[in-house]
Every structure is written in C-alpha cells, then in structure tokens.
Coordinates of C-alpha atoms in Angstrom, one line a residue:
M17 CA 99.0 -2.6 45.6
H18 CA 98.4 0.2 48.1
R19 CA 94.9 -0.1 50.1
R20 CA 93.9 3.2 48.8
S21 CA 94.8 2.6 45.4
F22 CA 92.9 -1.1 45.4
A23 CA 90.0 0.7 46.6
I24 CA 89.7 3.1 43.7
A25 CA 90.5 0.6 41.1
T26 CA 87.6 -1.4 42.5
A27 CA 85.2 1.3 42.4
V28 CA 86.4 2.3 38.8
I29 CA 85.8 -1.6 37.6
A30 CA 82.4 -1.3 39.4
I31 CA 81.5 1.9 37.4
A32 CA 82.8 0.2 34.3
V33 CA 80.5 -2.9 35.0
A34 CA 77.7 -0.7 35.8
I35 CA 77.7 1.2 32.8
A36 CA 78.5 -1.6 30.6
G37 CA 74.7 -2.3 30.8
R38 CA 72.6 -5.2 29.4
P39 CA 72.7 -6.1 25.9
G40 CA 71.2 -3.9 23.6
E41 CA 72.2 -1.0 25.7
T42 CA 74.7 1.7 25.0
L43 CA 78.2 0.9 26.7
A44 CA 78.8 4.4 28.2
A45 CA 76.7 7.2 29.6
D46 CA 78.5 9.7 27.7
A47 CA 80.0 7.5 24.5
P48 CA 78.9 9.1 21.1
V49 CA 75.6 7.4 20.0
T50 CA 73.4 7.8 16.9
L51 CA 69.7 7.2 17.2
V52 CA 67.8 7.0 13.8
I53 CA 64.3 8.0 14.0
S54 CA 61.7 7.3 11.3
N55 CA 58.5 9.4 10.1
A56 CA 56.8 9.9 7.1
Q57 CA 56.3 13.4 8.3
W58 CA 59.9 14.3 7.9
L59 CA 59.0 14.8 4.3
D60 CA 55.9 17.1 4.7
A61 CA 56.5 20.5 3.3
L62 CA 57.1 23.1 6.1
R63 CA 55.7 20.8 9.0
G64 CA 58.5 18.2 8.7
K65 CA 61.1 20.7 9.0
S66 CA 59.7 22.1 12.2
L67 CA 59.1 18.7 13.8
W68 CA 62.6 17.6 13.2
E69 CA 64.1 21.1 14.8
A70 CA 61.7 20.3 17.8
V71 CA 63.4 16.8 18.0
L72 CA 66.7 18.0 17.8
K73 CA 66.4 20.1 20.7
Y74 CA 67.2 16.7 22.7
Q75 CA 70.9 17.3 21.6
D76 CA 71.0 20.1 23.5
V77 CA 70.4 18.3 26.8
A78 CA 72.4 15.4 25.7
P79 CA 75.3 16.4 23.1
H80 CA 76.9 12.9 23.1
V81 CA 73.5 11.9 20.8
K82 CA 73.1 12.5 17.3
L83 CA 69.8 12.1 16.0
E84 CA 69.3 11.3 12.1
Q85 CA 66.4 10.9 10.0
E86 CA 65.1 8.1 8.2
A87 CA 62.5 10.0 6.0
I88 CA 60.2 7.3 4.0
P89 CA 57.1 8.8 2.2
T90 CA 53.8 8.1 3.3
S91 CA 52.9 5.7 0.5
A92 CA 55.7 3.6 1.3
Y93 CA 56.2 3.9 4.7
A94 CA 54.6 0.3 6.1
D95 CA 56.1 -1.7 3.5
K96 CA 59.8 -0.2 3.9
L97 CA 59.7 -0.4 7.5
T98 CA 57.9 -3.8 7.8
T99 CA 60.7 -5.1 5.4
E100 CA 63.4 -3.6 7.3
I101 CA 62.4 -4.5 10.8
G102 CA 61.6 -8.1 9.8
A103 CA 64.9 -8.3 8.5
G104 CA 66.4 -7.2 11.9
Q105 CA 67.4 -4.0 10.6
G106 CA 65.7 -0.6 10.4
P107 CA 65.6 2.6 12.6
D108 CA 66.0 2.8 16.7
I109 CA 63.0 4.8 17.0
A110 CA 59.7 4.6 14.6
I111 CA 56.9 7.1 14.4
L112 CA 53.8 5.1 13.5
Q113 CA 50.5 5.4 12.3
D114 CA 48.1 3.1 14.6
S115 CA 47.4 0.5 12.1
L116 CA 51.3 -0.1 11.5
F117 CA 51.8 0.1 15.1
Y118 CA 49.4 -2.5 15.9
A119 CA 51.2 -4.7 13.2
L120 CA 54.4 -4.2 14.5
A121 CA 53.4 -4.7 18.1
G122 CA 51.7 -7.9 17.3
A123 CA 54.6 -9.3 15.6
G124 CA 56.7 -8.6 18.8
F125 CA 59.1 -6.0 17.1
L126 CA 58.5 -3.3 20.0
V127 CA 59.8 -3.1 23.4
P128 CA 58.0 -1.9 26.4
L129 CA 58.4 1.7 27.1
D130 CA 57.4 1.7 31.0
K131 CA 60.8 3.2 32.0
A132 CA 60.3 6.4 29.8
V133 CA 57.1 7.2 31.0
E134 CA 57.8 6.7 35.0
G135 CA 56.1 9.5 36.6
V136 CA 54.5 10.8 33.6
K137 CA 50.7 12.2 33.4
L138 CA 49.9 10.5 30.0
N139 CA 46.4 11.6 28.8
N140 CA 43.9 9.2 27.2
T141 CA 45.3 9.5 23.7
N142 CA 48.2 7.0 24.9
D143 CA 45.3 4.3 26.0
D144 CA 45.6 2.6 22.6
G145 CA 49.5 2.2 23.1
M146 CA 48.9 -0.5 25.6
V147 CA 49.0 -4.0 23.9
K148 CA 48.6 -7.0 26.3
S149 CA 48.9 -4.9 29.4
Q150 CA 52.2 -3.5 28.0
R151 CA 53.2 0.0 26.9
L152 CA 54.5 -0.3 23.4
G153 CA 53.5 3.2 22.1
I154 CA 53.6 6.7 23.3
A155 CA 51.4 9.3 21.7
W156 CA 53.2 11.3 19.1
Q157 CA 50.0 12.9 17.7
R158 CA 46.3 12.8 17.4
A159 CA 44.7 14.3 14.3
V160 CA 40.8 14.6 14.5
Y161 CA 38.9 15.4 11.5
A162 CA 36.5 18.1 11.3
L163 CA 34.8 20.5 8.5
L164 CA 37.2 23.3 7.1
Y165 CA 36.0 26.1 5.2
N166 CA 37.2 29.4 3.7
K167 CA 35.3 32.1 5.6
K168 CA 35.9 34.7 3.1
L169 CA 34.3 32.6 0.1
I170 CA 31.5 31.9 2.4
D171 CA 30.8 35.7 3.3
A172 CA 31.4 36.8 -0.2
A173 CA 28.6 34.3 -1.4
G174 CA 26.3 34.9 1.5
A175 CA 26.2 31.3 2.3
K176 CA 25.6 29.6 5.5
V177 CA 27.9 27.0 7.5
P178 CA 26.3 23.7 6.9
T179 CA 25.2 21.5 10.0
D180 CA 24.3 18.3 7.7
V181 CA 24.8 16.9 4.2
A182 CA 21.9 18.7 2.5
G183 CA 23.2 22.3 4.0
L184 CA 27.0 21.1 2.8
I185 CA 25.7 20.5 -0.8
K186 CA 23.4 23.8 -0.9
S187 CA 26.2 25.8 0.3
A188 CA 28.9 24.3 -1.8
K189 CA 26.8 24.8 -4.7
A190 CA 26.0 28.6 -4.0
V191 CA 29.7 29.5 -3.2
S192 CA 31.0 27.7 -6.3
K193 CA 28.3 29.7 -8.4
A194 CA 29.2 33.1 -6.7
T195 CA 33.4 32.5 -6.9
G196 CA 34.2 29.8 -8.9
A197 CA 35.8 27.6 -6.1
I198 CA 35.6 24.2 -5.9
G199 CA 32.8 22.9 -3.4
L200 CA 34.2 20.2 -1.5
A201 CA 37.6 18.4 -1.4
T202 CA 37.5 14.9 -0.4
R203 CA 39.1 11.5 -1.4
H204 CA 36.9 9.5 -3.4
Q205 CA 38.4 6.8 -5.4
M206 CA 40.4 3.6 -5.2
A207 CA 43.6 5.0 -5.9
E208 CA 44.0 6.6 -2.5
V209 CA 42.0 3.6 -0.5
S210 CA 44.7 3.5 2.3
N211 CA 43.7 7.3 3.1
W212 CA 40.3 7.3 1.9
F213 CA 39.1 4.4 4.3
K214 CA 40.2 6.6 7.0
D215 CA 38.6 9.9 6.0
F216 CA 35.3 7.6 5.2
Q217 CA 35.3 6.7 8.7
S218 CA 34.1 10.1 9.7
W219 CA 31.1 9.7 7.5
A220 CA 30.5 6.1 8.8
Y221 CA 30.6 6.9 12.6
G222 CA 28.7 10.2 12.0
Y223 CA 25.7 8.1 10.7
G224 CA 26.3 5.7 13.9
V225 CA 28.2 3.0 12.4
N226 CA 29.9 0.1 14.1
W227 CA 31.9 -2.3 12.1
V228 CA 31.9 -4.7 14.8
G229 CA 29.0 -6.2 17.0
S230 CA 28.9 -6.8 20.8
D231 CA 29.5 -10.6 19.9
G232 CA 32.7 -9.6 18.0
K233 CA 31.5 -10.3 14.7
L234 CA 32.2 -7.7 11.8
T235 CA 28.9 -6.1 10.8
I236 CA 29.2 -4.5 7.5
D237 CA 25.5 -4.6 5.9
T238 CA 23.7 -2.2 8.4
P239 CA 21.3 0.6 7.7
E240 CA 23.9 2.8 9.4
A241 CA 26.3 2.0 6.8
A242 CA 23.8 2.2 4.0
A243 CA 22.7 5.7 5.1
A244 CA 26.6 6.9 5.5
I245 CA 27.2 5.8 1.8
A246 CA 23.9 7.2 0.5
A247 CA 24.9 10.6 2.0
F248 CA 28.4 10.3 0.5
K249 CA 26.9 9.2 -3.1
A250 CA 24.5 12.4 -2.7
V251 CA 27.5 14.6 -2.4
Y252 CA 29.5 12.8 -5.0
D253 CA 26.5 13.2 -7.6
A254 CA 25.7 16.8 -6.7
G255 CA 28.9 18.2 -8.8
I256 CA 30.7 19.6 -5.9
V257 CA 33.5 17.4 -5.6
P258 CA 36.2 17.4 -8.6
I259 CA 36.1 14.1 -9.6
G260 CA 39.2 12.4 -10.5
D261 CA 41.8 14.5 -8.5
D262 CA 43.7 13.5 -5.9
M263 CA 43.8 14.7 -2.4
T264 CA 47.3 16.7 -3.0
T265 CA 45.6 18.5 -5.8
Q266 CA 42.6 19.2 -3.9
R267 CA 44.4 20.7 -0.7
S268 CA 46.5 22.7 -3.4
R269 CA 43.6 24.3 -4.4
F270 CA 42.0 24.7 -1.3
K271 CA 45.1 26.4 0.1
E272 CA 45.3 28.8 -2.9
N273 CA 41.5 30.1 -1.9
K274 CA 40.2 28.0 -4.7
G275 CA 38.1 25.8 -2.4
V276 CA 35.0 26.2 -0.4
F277 CA 34.8 23.2 1.9
C278 CA 37.2 20.4 3.1
I279 CA 36.9 17.4 5.2
D280 CA 40.4 17.1 6.6
N281 CA 42.2 16.4 9.9
S282 CA 44.1 18.7 11.9
G283 CA 47.4 17.9 10.7
S284 CA 46.5 18.6 7.5
A285 CA 44.6 22.0 8.6
L286 CA 48.2 23.1 9.9
N287 CA 49.6 22.5 6.7
I288 CA 46.8 24.2 4.7
A289 CA 47.1 27.3 6.7
S290 CA 51.1 27.2 6.2
G291 CA 52.6 29.0 3.2
G292 CA 49.9 29.6 0.8
A293 CA 47.4 32.3 -0.1
L294 CA 44.8 31.3 2.2
Q295 CA 45.4 32.8 5.5
S296 CA 45.1 31.2 8.7
A297 CA 42.6 33.8 9.8
D298 CA 40.3 33.1 7.3
L299 CA 40.3 29.3 7.8
V300 CA 37.7 28.1 10.1
A301 CA 37.1 24.3 11.3
A302 CA 33.5 23.5 12.2
P303 CA 32.1 20.0 13.5
L304 CA 31.5 17.7 10.8
P305 CA 28.0 17.9 9.0
F306 CA 26.8 14.5 10.8
K307 CA 24.7 13.9 13.8
L308 CA 27.3 11.8 15.7
P309 CA 31.2 12.6 16.3
G310 CA 33.8 11.3 13.5
A311 CA 37.2 10.2 13.7
H312 CA 40.8 10.9 14.5
Q313 CA 44.3 9.1 13.2
Q314 CA 46.3 8.4 16.0
I315 CA 50.4 8.3 15.7
F316 CA 52.5 6.5 18.2
I317 CA 56.3 6.5 18.9
S318 CA 57.9 3.4 19.7
V319 CA 61.1 1.5 20.0
S320 CA 62.5 -1.2 17.7
K321 CA 63.7 -4.5 19.4
H322 CA 66.5 -4.4 17.1
S323 CA 67.8 -1.3 18.3
K324 CA 71.2 -1.4 20.0
Q325 CA 70.6 1.5 21.6
Q326 CA 67.6 0.8 23.7
A327 CA 68.8 2.4 26.6
E328 CA 69.4 5.8 24.8
A329 CA 66.2 5.7 23.2
M330 CA 64.5 5.4 26.5
K331 CA 66.2 8.5 27.7
F332 CA 64.9 10.1 24.5
L333 CA 61.5 9.3 25.1
A334 CA 61.5 10.1 28.6
W335 CA 62.8 13.7 27.5
L336 CA 60.1 14.0 24.8
V337 CA 57.0 13.3 27.2
G338 CA 58.7 15.8 29.9
P339 CA 57.9 19.2 29.9
K340 CA 60.6 20.6 27.5
G341 CA 60.0 17.9 24.9
Q342 CA 56.1 18.1 25.0
Q343 CA 56.4 22.1 24.5
A344 CA 58.9 21.7 21.9
L345 CA 56.5 19.5 20.1
R346 CA 53.6 21.5 21.1
D347 CA 55.2 24.7 19.4
V348 CA 55.3 22.9 15.9
S349 CA 52.3 20.4 16.3
G350 CA 49.4 23.1 15.9
P351 CA 46.1 21.8 17.4
D352 CA 47.1 18.2 17.3
A353 CA 46.6 16.2 20.6
L354 CA 50.0 15.3 22.5
A355 CA 51.1 12.7 24.9
T356 CA 50.3 14.8 27.9
D357 CA 48.0 17.7 28.1
V358 CA 50.3 20.6 27.2
P359 CA 48.0 23.4 26.1
V360 CA 48.2 25.3 22.3
T361 CA 50.2 28.3 23.2
K362 CA 48.3 31.8 23.1
E363 CA 50.5 33.0 20.4
F364 CA 49.2 30.0 18.2
L365 CA 45.7 30.6 18.8
A366 CA 45.8 34.0 18.2
A367 CA 47.4 33.2 14.6
H368 CA 45.2 30.3 14.2
P369 CA 41.9 30.7 15.8
W370 CA 40.5 27.3 14.4
A371 CA 42.6 25.3 16.9
T372 CA 40.1 25.1 19.7
T373 CA 37.6 23.4 17.5
F374 CA 40.1 20.5 17.0
A375 CA 40.6 20.2 20.7
E376 CA 36.9 20.0 21.6
L377 CA 36.4 17.3 18.8
A378 CA 39.3 15.2 20.0
S379 CA 37.4 14.6 23.2
T380 CA 34.5 12.4 21.5
S381 CA 36.1 11.5 18.0
R382 CA 36.8 7.4 17.4
S383 CA 39.9 5.7 16.1
T384 CA 39.6 4.7 12.5
L385 CA 40.7 1.3 13.4
I386 CA 38.1 -1.4 14.1
P387 CA 38.1 -2.5 17.6
G388 CA 39.5 -6.0 18.0
Y389 CA 40.5 -6.1 14.3
E390 CA 43.0 -3.1 14.5
V391 CA 45.8 -5.1 12.1
E392 CA 43.2 -6.1 9.7
T393 CA 41.3 -3.0 9.5
A394 CA 42.9 -1.9 6.5
Q395 CA 41.9 -5.5 4.6
I396 CA 38.4 -4.9 5.8
M397 CA 37.9 -1.6 5.0
R398 CA 39.2 -2.1 1.3
V399 CA 36.6 -4.4 0.7
V400 CA 33.9 -1.6 2.3
M401 CA 35.3 1.1 0.1
E402 CA 35.0 -1.2 -3.1
A403 CA 31.5 -1.4 -2.0
V404 CA 31.3 2.2 -1.7
E405 CA 32.8 2.4 -5.2
R406 CA 30.3 0.6 -6.7
V407 CA 27.6 2.6 -5.5
L408 CA 29.3 5.7 -6.6
I409 CA 30.3 4.6 -10.2
A410 CA 28.0 1.6 -10.9
G411 CA 25.0 2.8 -9.2
T412 CA 24.5 0.2 -7.2
P413 CA 22.1 0.5 -4.4
P414 CA 24.0 0.7 -1.1
K415 CA 22.0 -2.2 0.6
E416 CA 22.9 -4.6 -2.3
S417 CA 26.5 -3.4 -2.4
L418 CA 26.8 -3.5 1.5
A419 CA 25.3 -7.1 1.3
R420 CA 28.0 -8.3 -1.2
A421 CA 30.7 -7.0 0.9
Q422 CA 29.5 -8.8 4.2
K423 CA 29.5 -12.1 2.2
Q424 CA 33.3 -11.2 1.3
I425 CA 34.0 -10.1 5.0
D426 CA 32.2 -13.5 6.3
A427 CA 34.3 -15.7 4.1
K428 CA 37.4 -13.9 4.8
F429 CA 37.0 -13.4 8.5
A430 CA 34.8 -16.4 9.8
R431 CA 37.8 -17.6 11.7
R432 CA 37.0 -14.7 13.9
G433 CA 33.2 -15.1 14.1

C-alpha cells in the first residue's frame, strides 16, 4: 500500500474505533438515534404540549436524534416505570418525582450524570440529586406551595387575604356567602393519599413538624403534628371544603371562577391560569396561612442504566442544562424553579404577576420527603394520613390518633431506630 494511503486508512480505522465507544454508547456520532423520555407531565392539559415542544428544540441542534415520548398517567407512573426498568426495559431518560427518583437510585437503576453538568452552575434545587456522592439526578422543576386566591371574588365580598387559619375560614365563609363560590380547594381523603400527603406537608411544616428527630428516629406523635391536624380539622369542619370532591374537580371549579382559595403548588397554578375563565391577572399567590414555611415537590431528570444510548442521553442533558435548553424550559415552566437560575421572563411576569411569590417561597420551602427516609416516606405518610382521617371522620382527638400512628411506625421501622 502507498505510504499516504496507508496513513489515511490508519486514521480512518482510528476514528472508527474512537466513535465506536464503550458498551451502551451510540456507535456513531451522527447515526440516527432515538431517545425515549418518560414523563407524566406529557399528559397534562396545555402544559404537557408546551413542555414537549420545548424539549423538541434539541432536535434543531442534533438533527440525528429523534425524541419520543413515553407518556404515563401520574397514578400509574411509579408502578409502570419501576416494572419496566426492573425488567431491563423502559425509557432512556426518565423525569421523576423525588420519591420515585430515590427509589430508582437506591436500586442502582440510574447512571451518574457528571459529564452532562460539567462547567454548569447548578443551583441548590439540584442538591438532592446527589446520592452517595454521585449526581444521579438533575433538577427538572421545583413546584412550591402557596395560597392561591381569586382576587375578583375577594374584592367583591370585601374580604381580607388571610394570614392564619382562623382568617382563612372567616374569609372563605364571607366570600362563599357573597358569591356562592366554594371556600377552599384542598385534598382531604385517602383516595388521593399519594398526593394528599404531599399537600399536607405544608400544614405540618407550617406548624413546625419534623417527622424525624436528631437521633434519626421517626417522631410522629408530637404537639406540633397535633396542632397541624387540629388546624386542618377546623377547616374541614367549617364547611368551606367541598367534602368528597377530588382535586381535579375542585381545581376545575377554581379555574372557572367558582372557587375562592386553593392551597396548591406553582405547577398547578400555571394550569389553573391557562385556558379557563379565571384570568391570570385575577389569580394571586400569597404565603401560606401558617407561621413557618411550607413544602415543595421536586422533579428530577435521570438516565436509565438500561439505556443503549447513554452517551446521546448525556449530550441531551448537557443541552438541557445549558443556556438554550434552560431558556426553552423556562419559557414554558412558569414560576417553577429550574436547574439553573434562569430568570422568569418579563413577558411572563407581566401576564402572570403571581409568579414572584412562588420564587420567594421556594427559597425557604422544604422537601415533602422525610430526610433519611426518602424511599419510605410514602409508606410512613400513609400511616400519618390514616391518623388524620380518623380525626376528620371519626372525631378521634389528634393526640390519641397520632399515638396510635406512632406505635404502627415504631413497629414497622424499628430497624431504623
């Protein structure tokens, strides 16, 4: 072979070897690739489409990549994804509520994402994405809780914006009497326990609850927890909550100018403010009517260890946490905190003035998960919410109901004491 031809051939072979990559990586940098991204939000009315269109902008810079949705309803998301990944299948990239994130991370199903975030200034919403000193999750969105209210209805009744639970009951009754609207939209039944316990954490934290003590033991039966349940019971008994209605029904009424107050998170606020009779300018977010800060829900984005396209998935995530990806996500995420401190646009603030309140509340809110018990939080809180239900329906005193729950928790989690 001619010396020059031999050199060229050698170089071609070297490049081919280089791009062949390691097992689990794409075989060629520009070969057609499909990345499947799972998310329950893809099914959200209005927001789901906007989020997907933001993600699809990656195809403009990586035309060899085809992004595909795996859309799973929220109610089935954890079970379906766990089953798929447990069987060595499932999406390449998964968008996960923090509780599911910890479960998959603990089972070893997620891969480190350090390469994707090299040189990126991540904010503190990413802190919980570190598991055993490994970055297994990047913050997708953080949705913090606030007290939402319909300003037109409040003004029509001449009511005040409450700063405590007594004021909430008083104002809700006054506006309901004057306008016929329901007083407060809030989850309140075990049929929705998987989300009710997350909502209830704002009540608990607002009254100073820490579900785990400094010694690592679970502390369920406390005066703070009894006070939080008693406050919720007062609201439940006041006749301002539409007992028996699920949250979807309650939100729909709120969205149609038939609700006064709603304790909900920033993601839901954007849904409420979009596409209904309630104009965003008439929606206001206020601090929760408690002395202490409330809760937030954190969503992470991660890569499955079963993905055959891990290298391409890393490139996608690198774009997502970069300026263009974050701006694309910001444009459709409303006030939710993102992985970096990309600000809410002036246009969004002008259309949705309530967004600034959420940004302020996000700086002091707490995770709905119990520190040290992140994977078991749903099991623990089911027992707590059963205690709350006994108070609401059977009239069991909070202290008595919590004592029973403490015994159940001690028996079930004694190994962690």
